[in-house]
Structures are given as structure tokens and as C-alpha cells.
Amino acid sequence: MTNTSNTAEILTIVMSNETFAVPASMVLEILDPGPTTPVPTATAFINKLINFRGRVVPLADLRLRCGLPIGEPSGDARVVVLEIRFEGEPTLVAILADKVYEVGTLEGVIADKVPRIGTRWHPEFIKAIGRHKDKFVMILDIDRIFASSDSVT
Amino acid sequence: MMPTGQADIGKMQAVFLEEMGELLQDAEKALLCLADSLDDYALVGQLFRNFHTIKGGAGMVGMEPLAHYTHVVENMLDNVRRKTLPLTPDLVTLLLEALDCLKNFVSSAQGIEPLDVARLEKSHNSIVATTERKITKVNLSTPTLAPSPASVQRDQSTYIIQVHARPDFFPPLSELATVIEALGQLGNVLVISHEHSLPPLDQLQSGEFYLWRSVHLVTSANTDHILAAMVHWPTEHRVEILPLDMLPEMPENQAQIDAAVDGLPRVASATTLEKRSLDGGFAPSQPIVAASVSPPASPGNSGIVTADPDHQKSPQTVTPAPMQQLQQIPKNPGSDTADIQSVLKLGSIRVDTSKLDKLVNLVGELITVSARLDSFQSFMETRNPELAEDLLEILDDSSRIVDELQDQALTIRMVPVGSAFDPTKRLVHDYCKNTGKKAHLTIVGYDTEVDKKVAEQLSGPLQHLIRNALDHGIEPSAEREMAGKKAEGQIRLMASHQYGLIVIEVRDDGRGIDVQRVICSAREKGIIDDNRELTEREGMELIFAPAVSTATEVTEISGRGVGMDVVKRDIEALRGTIEIGSALGKGTTITLRIPTTLSIVDGLLVCVGDNRYIIPLSMVEECVELASDLGMDNGSSFLDMRGDLVPFLRLRDLFKVPGEMPLFEKIVIVSSGIRRIGMVVDRLLGNHQTVIKSLSPLHRGVQCFMGATIMGDGNVVLILDVLHLIDLGQKMEEKRRAKKRRGNL
């Protein structure tokens, strides 16, 4: 991805009380949580399937991937369907969010590199920290999160 | 007429290459038929047309070397067609080689493989050399008299040939020029362009082709020759050939021609051909010679066509006499042309398969939405029973349409399985030529329909099976005669539909398989235990084990002991089964049973914990109840199936399902040939037919499932990959056995 995220449109979501952002251009749809199907033997963070308009789409829990604590499920929980690039191909994946705010414009990038110290989550999945409505948001490196896991684990 | 920007050339080339591939396939088919019947000149005509079309197309898209090479081949075929060059097996071989060179042209243009220039040159030179050996050198390019041997004695006749291109297709001018040139070789030609068929302004269709031409030809050749000279035009476009004894001389000016041609019927539409030809001023006894389906007309006998000036002026008037004539002639040649044309008009279109997949997906969505509507309807019954009743009626209608839509969407992907059979014909031909063995391949059920993807993936395994039949099955002629068989080995490839499956049988009348030898070979290689007794069927199944072969010597074609296991894996990847039967000395039959579509699976719906799974029914042998004592016994890893020990796999354990296991578990016995395992599930829920969705690439590492499906209630259900689970079961079984052995020591 190019580094045009300074002024990019983002969707802000909440996971484990932290605010994260994903590029709005990736977001296809925001759904209420529905029935899921577990995929036995699959990697823990992506071991469910949902039916997204007749298509079988993996549902990922990024809290597991990023090492965030899992709290009680809330009524605000949503499923965000994204179109990512996986091995160069457009691929659908859904992620769980405790809460979804809105689409907005990122006001600026504070840090290109995330400090390794002082964070509870895995910094390698955060592309940058930006400012949005006077709050810090962690911009997720979505493609990296879903890239073949060998480089990260 | 066809303005072409540089950018379009590439696109046109791609389209042309695809069409060329199809033309080459057709040509190969024709050529292999020709190899069997060397006197079938209709096939030569077809081949000539194929090469001619390739040449024309190659010229159009600027592939000059290809056009040149094809021209050389076409030239040779032209001599064969005119019988100035004898049709020999060597010539067929030469043409097959030419086909391979042309295929190489296609794949090199597509960037798949480099152009084999040396091979091309060799083929080119031998074709040129062969062409030069023709019996008599008839100089056909002399414009005056070039009588073909058959028509020397006849006087010259005059024909008016009406050439109407299909209204929806702009023929390349080069093609028209070629046809006119070919006619010019038969005699004196005058070409006139007409625009009478131009409809009034308000009926003009943009993109349609209204200009037509008539050709005035004075020749001693007969209509057959004229048709032949026009190559594929008579079948693709409307061509009418009228003997005109009225005008024995070349007309002197345009006015004379116009006078003659104005007497000819005007074009209204493509489908009113026969009416038109009778409407017009002519009442010919042999009215129209059109297309190649018509009986050969001899100009000498055919009635002189007289023009009635009244009818010329009012072409709409239908005279009673011709109408009666129409009824009296049940099979009017004109009507055949009309049929051909209506078929051509219906035709077919090329569709990207991804679009079809999208269509199937959308239908799947529709099914899901319908299911949601159904549940809403049941909810409504509690609130407003009256309205709910009405809604139910509408839902019934809609679900019927959705079902039909799904069937149709899947049908679009169907192609004749014959496309997978075609390469085997060439294989048999080449094999016999190279080895001197004699074999004849019969194909039955060429048109049996199957999903395009299945047909594509069948081609490889079928070639392997045919190779095996040729190499191991069919004996050399002398040996066959000693055994009282026909010298020529018989191989039959037969396809048919049975219970939603396509059944393909490959049968040969060769020497059969020596089961004992297979068993010995398997013992030597340690594939089976020395002391294990095998039934004949089990022995036969060993053919599919890796590295078992009965061939005593390795040939280039097959016999390395690899193969049948690969064939089996390929067939199973299509969710099919393979079965082998053989009688020593009499022959071998291999039967493949494959679902006709990859998009739908007939499955057994089972329950493990809170989740449902589908097991493809084609692999299910039987379902039994797991005796609870057996289930509890830790030491037992086998299930006793009527004396057979079958390892089993507990899906609860594999999938790490928490919670209490039910009191009475079920075992589903699945098999892939001799390999069988039992899969322990909680409950059986029944049969279920579903549309298969592939799993996301993000789940590529997950091997227990081959796909997923969406149930009527909108939930996703996974489909078990039985082959993988069998592998898994066998591995666990081996581990257990190894452990036990260590324990014993």
C-alpha cells in the first residue's frame, strides 16, 4: 500500500477498548453479527465462516491475532466485511469489531513506526498511528495481518 | 470497411487465436476420420475450408508467417481436393504434422512456448515437395478455360450467382476477393454490386449488412465445382446459383447485367428464402441450387428460366402455381438453407466462465434470501394467518422459479464430454503408426453432457487409460491372431449418464490383467503383507497403488509403474470413482463414475457436536451404529466389518469438540478403492444436495474440508474432504501399529 494514508478516508473501529482504523476503501459492508460456522483445525484467529450474500467468507477475530484481551461480547458488536489483497488477488474477509464508529478523514499521522515498548498489542500489525477527532488511532496493516503467517509467528 | 486501430489488432489476434484453436481441433477430428477412410472427399473439403479460414484470419490480424505457412498447406489440400494429388496415409501424417506446427504457432503467439522454427521449416519443405509431385499440372490460374476433367465435354453455361453475406456479419473483403478469385479460375467473371436490398430508411438496422453482389460467370464447370470454389461461403452466407441459359454470352455492359439481375428476386429477409425465390419472376424446374446440401444440378437438364415482366414489377405477388409447387416439394433445397441460416442466427456466444460462476453465486444468494422469506412467513403465521397464507402462495411460485434458475445456471456450463475424448483419437493413430500395433478406437456417447471443468480435467486421465490399453492391453497382431482374435485390437470409449453421474467406460479386448502377477509385484515391493490373503477384487485394486505395474518392459509410452495411482487421484479429485474389471486373455474394462458437475454435491449431512458437516455421498459405503463397548475400548483401533478390519477416525477428537459424546454414535464407512476408514459422527441427518463453494484462499491450510455450502437456513456448512481424512486415518493407523510393534519387542 502506498503511503497516502495521511489524508486517507478511514473507518474507525473499537477492539478491546482501543481505537483502530482500517482504510475505508477496503470496507465493503458492516453487518450485525449473525450465525457463524466454526472451521475445526483452522488457525485460531480465523476459524469461523459466515455467509455474506451467498458467499462463504472467513471471519477473523483480530483481537486474537494482535494479542488483545477478549472481553464480554457487547450489543454494539459488528462484523466488517473487507476486500483485501491476498497473494495479489482480491479476497473477502470479515473482521469482528466491538464497536464501529464512522468513516472519516484521518487528520494526520503521528508516528510512522510504532514504538515496541508500551503497547499491549503486537506492533507489527500496526502500520502507523494517526490522529482522528483529537484521538489516537492505530492504523491496521490489514494485508500484513492476513499475509501467510510464517513471517509473523 | 473494417477500420482497425492498432490497439484493436492485439484484441483481434487474441480472438483469432482462440478461434484458430477450435478450427485446429475440428481439423484434427476430420483428419483422423480421413485416416480411416481415405476416399472421403467431403472431409478433404472440410479440411480445406478449415485451413482456408485460418489463412484468411491470419492475414487479417497481420500474422504473415502463419498465413504463408497455412497457404502452403491449403495449396496441397487444394490439389488433393482436385484429385491431382493422391490421398495417402503419408499425406495424412504430413497434415497431422502441419496441425502440430499450427498449434505451436498458436501457443507461441500466446507466449506459452517458443516457435519451433526447425520443425516448421521441415514441415513446410516436405509439404512443398509433396505438392510438387502432383500427377498432372493443370494450370488453374489461366482465366479462360480451365475445365475440370469431369466437365470437359460439356458446353459452356452461364450462371448468375447471388452472394448475400449474412446481414449480421461483415465478411472481410479479402474473403470475398478470394471467392471471386476462385470463381475466376472457373471461367469469365463479372461482379456487380447491388443495393436493392437496402430497406426504407425507417427500417434500417445499424450494423447490418445490406450490400450484396451477383457474379455473372460463364464456365463449363458445373454447380458442384462452383460451390467448391466458393469454399465455406455457401454454408455461412446465402449463395444462390442459377443456371441462366438465357445469356450464353458474356454481357457487354452493366445495363444488360442489371436487366438480367433485376429479374432476380429481391431480398426481404433471411428467413423468407424459399418464398422469395418462388415469388420472383422465375419458375425454375430446378429452382435454386443452394449450399452443399442440394442434389447436384446438371445445367443441361435444368429448365430454361424465363422472366415474366409482370412479376418483375411486383415481386410481392404470389402466383398460385409456385405455391403449389412449394407444397409438392416437401424437401425444398431452399428450406434447408433457411434451416441452416436460422441455426446460424441462433448460434452461440462466448461467455467468460467467471461470469457463469457469478451467476451461480447469485442464484445461491437468491436461495438464501428465499429461505429467509420462508422463515419470515412462518413468523407471520402467528401474527396474521390470512396474509401469511397469501405470502405462502407467492413463495411457492418463487421457489419453483429459483429451483429452475439454479438448474439452468448449471446447465450452461455443460459441454459434450467428447471434447475430452478427442485427443485419444490422435493418440491411437500415432501409437499405431509408431509401433506397428493395430488398434481401432470406437467412441460412443460423444455428446453426453458434463461440466466444462470436468471435461477438461478428464482429458489427461483418459489419455493415460487409452495409452495403457494400447501398451499393456492390446497384443501385437500376430499374437492376437494366434489367440483367435481380430488382428486389429478394439478399444471402446463409452460415455453415458446414470443417476446424475457420468459413467465412462474404457474397454479393450486385449490380454487382460494377470491378477496374480499384480499381487506378486505388490508383495515384492512391500506394498502388502506377505501373509495377507487377497480376494481377486482387492488384487485388482492394487493396480491403483503407487509403483505397481505388470509391464515386463518399460516403453516410452507407459509401463514405469506410475500412472494408475495418478489416474485414480485425478478421478477422485473430481469426486469420482474408478473401478477395474479384467478377464485374462479377454480384455480389461475400466469404469469411471463422476458427478456431471463440480458445482453440486450429493452429500450425507451429519452432525458432530453442535455442527453439521457434509460427506460426499459418492464415497460413502455404508453407515453403521458404533457399538458403545467398542467406542469405549481404548485399545481397539479397528472396526470389525464382517471380518474386515477397518480403522476409524473420531471426528469429535479430530475437531476437538468439547462436551459429552452421545450414547449411540454412528460410523460412516467411506472408501477410496481398497482404502477404507470409518468416520465416527454423532448423528446422521439425511441426504442433501448442495451447491459447492470453494473455501477462501485464507483457509488454504485447512485440509479436512474440500469446500463449503450454504444451507437453506442461510448457515454455512463445511464439506469433508474424504480423501484427506482417509490419508489421515491410515497414517494414524500406521503410527498405532508401529507403536504396538515397538511395545511387543
XYZ file of C-alpha atoms in Angstrom, chain A residues 19-113:
95
model
C -9.492 2.538 18.654
C -8.206 1.175 15.384
C -8.634 2.278 11.811
C -8.906 0.455 8.525
C -8.773 2.161 5.130
C -12.360 2.933 4.136
C -11.623 1.841 0.575
C -11.329 -1.752 1.814
C -14.686 -1.808 3.567
C -17.499 -3.468 1.656
C -20.178 -3.656 4.291
C -20.862 -3.508 8.016
C -23.153 -6.270 9.292
C -24.833 -7.208 12.542
C -23.310 -10.379 13.931
C -25.129 -13.415 12.543
C -24.688 -17.158 12.650
C -21.136 -18.394 12.228
C -19.708 -21.796 11.389
C -16.520 -22.948 13.105
C -13.728 -24.327 10.949
C -12.043 -27.036 13.005
C -8.262 -27.280 12.616
C -8.019 -23.723 11.246
C -5.743 -21.076 12.807
C -7.471 -19.744 15.900
C -7.870 -16.116 14.835
C -9.610 -17.037 11.595
C -11.532 -20.178 12.447
C -15.058 -19.162 11.529
C -17.111 -18.733 8.394
C -20.044 -16.509 7.629
C -22.487 -16.323 4.760
C -22.016 -12.949 3.160
C -24.648 -12.630 0.443
C -24.314 -16.202 -0.710
C -20.553 -16.218 -0.448
C -18.605 -18.168 2.125
C -16.325 -15.667 3.837
C -13.827 -16.289 6.670
C -14.475 -14.350 9.855
C -11.369 -13.206 11.705
C -11.006 -12.114 15.290
C -8.140 -9.629 15.156
C -8.020 -9.437 18.930
C -6.544 -12.920 18.888
C -4.181 -12.017 16.095
C -2.974 -8.821 17.766
C -2.794 -10.241 21.282
C -5.607 -8.111 22.706
C -7.695 -9.261 25.657
C -11.114 -10.641 24.833
C -13.890 -9.020 26.818
C -17.591 -9.723 27.173
C -19.491 -9.546 23.909
C -21.423 -6.279 23.687
C -24.565 -5.269 21.889
C -22.538 -2.864 19.788
C -20.530 -5.642 18.165
C -20.395 -5.574 14.380
C -18.896 -7.555 11.556
C -16.921 -5.538 8.986
C -16.531 -7.149 5.570
C -13.298 -6.151 3.845
C -11.810 -6.763 0.470
C -8.118 -7.328 0.978
C -5.339 -8.403 -1.313
C -4.091 -11.872 -0.543
C -1.193 -13.076 -2.674
C -2.095 -10.403 -5.158
C -5.712 -11.477 -5.502
C -8.706 -9.574 -4.166
C -10.085 -11.672 -1.327
C -13.016 -11.205 1.016
C -12.585 -11.428 4.754
C -14.770 -10.303 7.649
C -13.442 -8.971 10.942
C -15.140 -8.708 14.312
C -15.336 -5.305 15.987
C -16.627 -4.488 19.482
C -17.954 -1.277 18.072
C -17.830 0.595 14.783
C -17.692 4.398 14.678
C -17.822 6.021 11.302
C -15.947 6.787 8.154
C -13.872 9.924 8.444
C -10.747 11.601 7.237
C -7.522 10.968 9.028
C -6.205 14.246 10.353
C -2.587 13.339 10.367
C -0.036 10.653 11.054
C 1.796 10.980 14.285
C 4.195 8.105 14.062
C 5.217 6.053 11.083
C 6.796 3.487 13.327
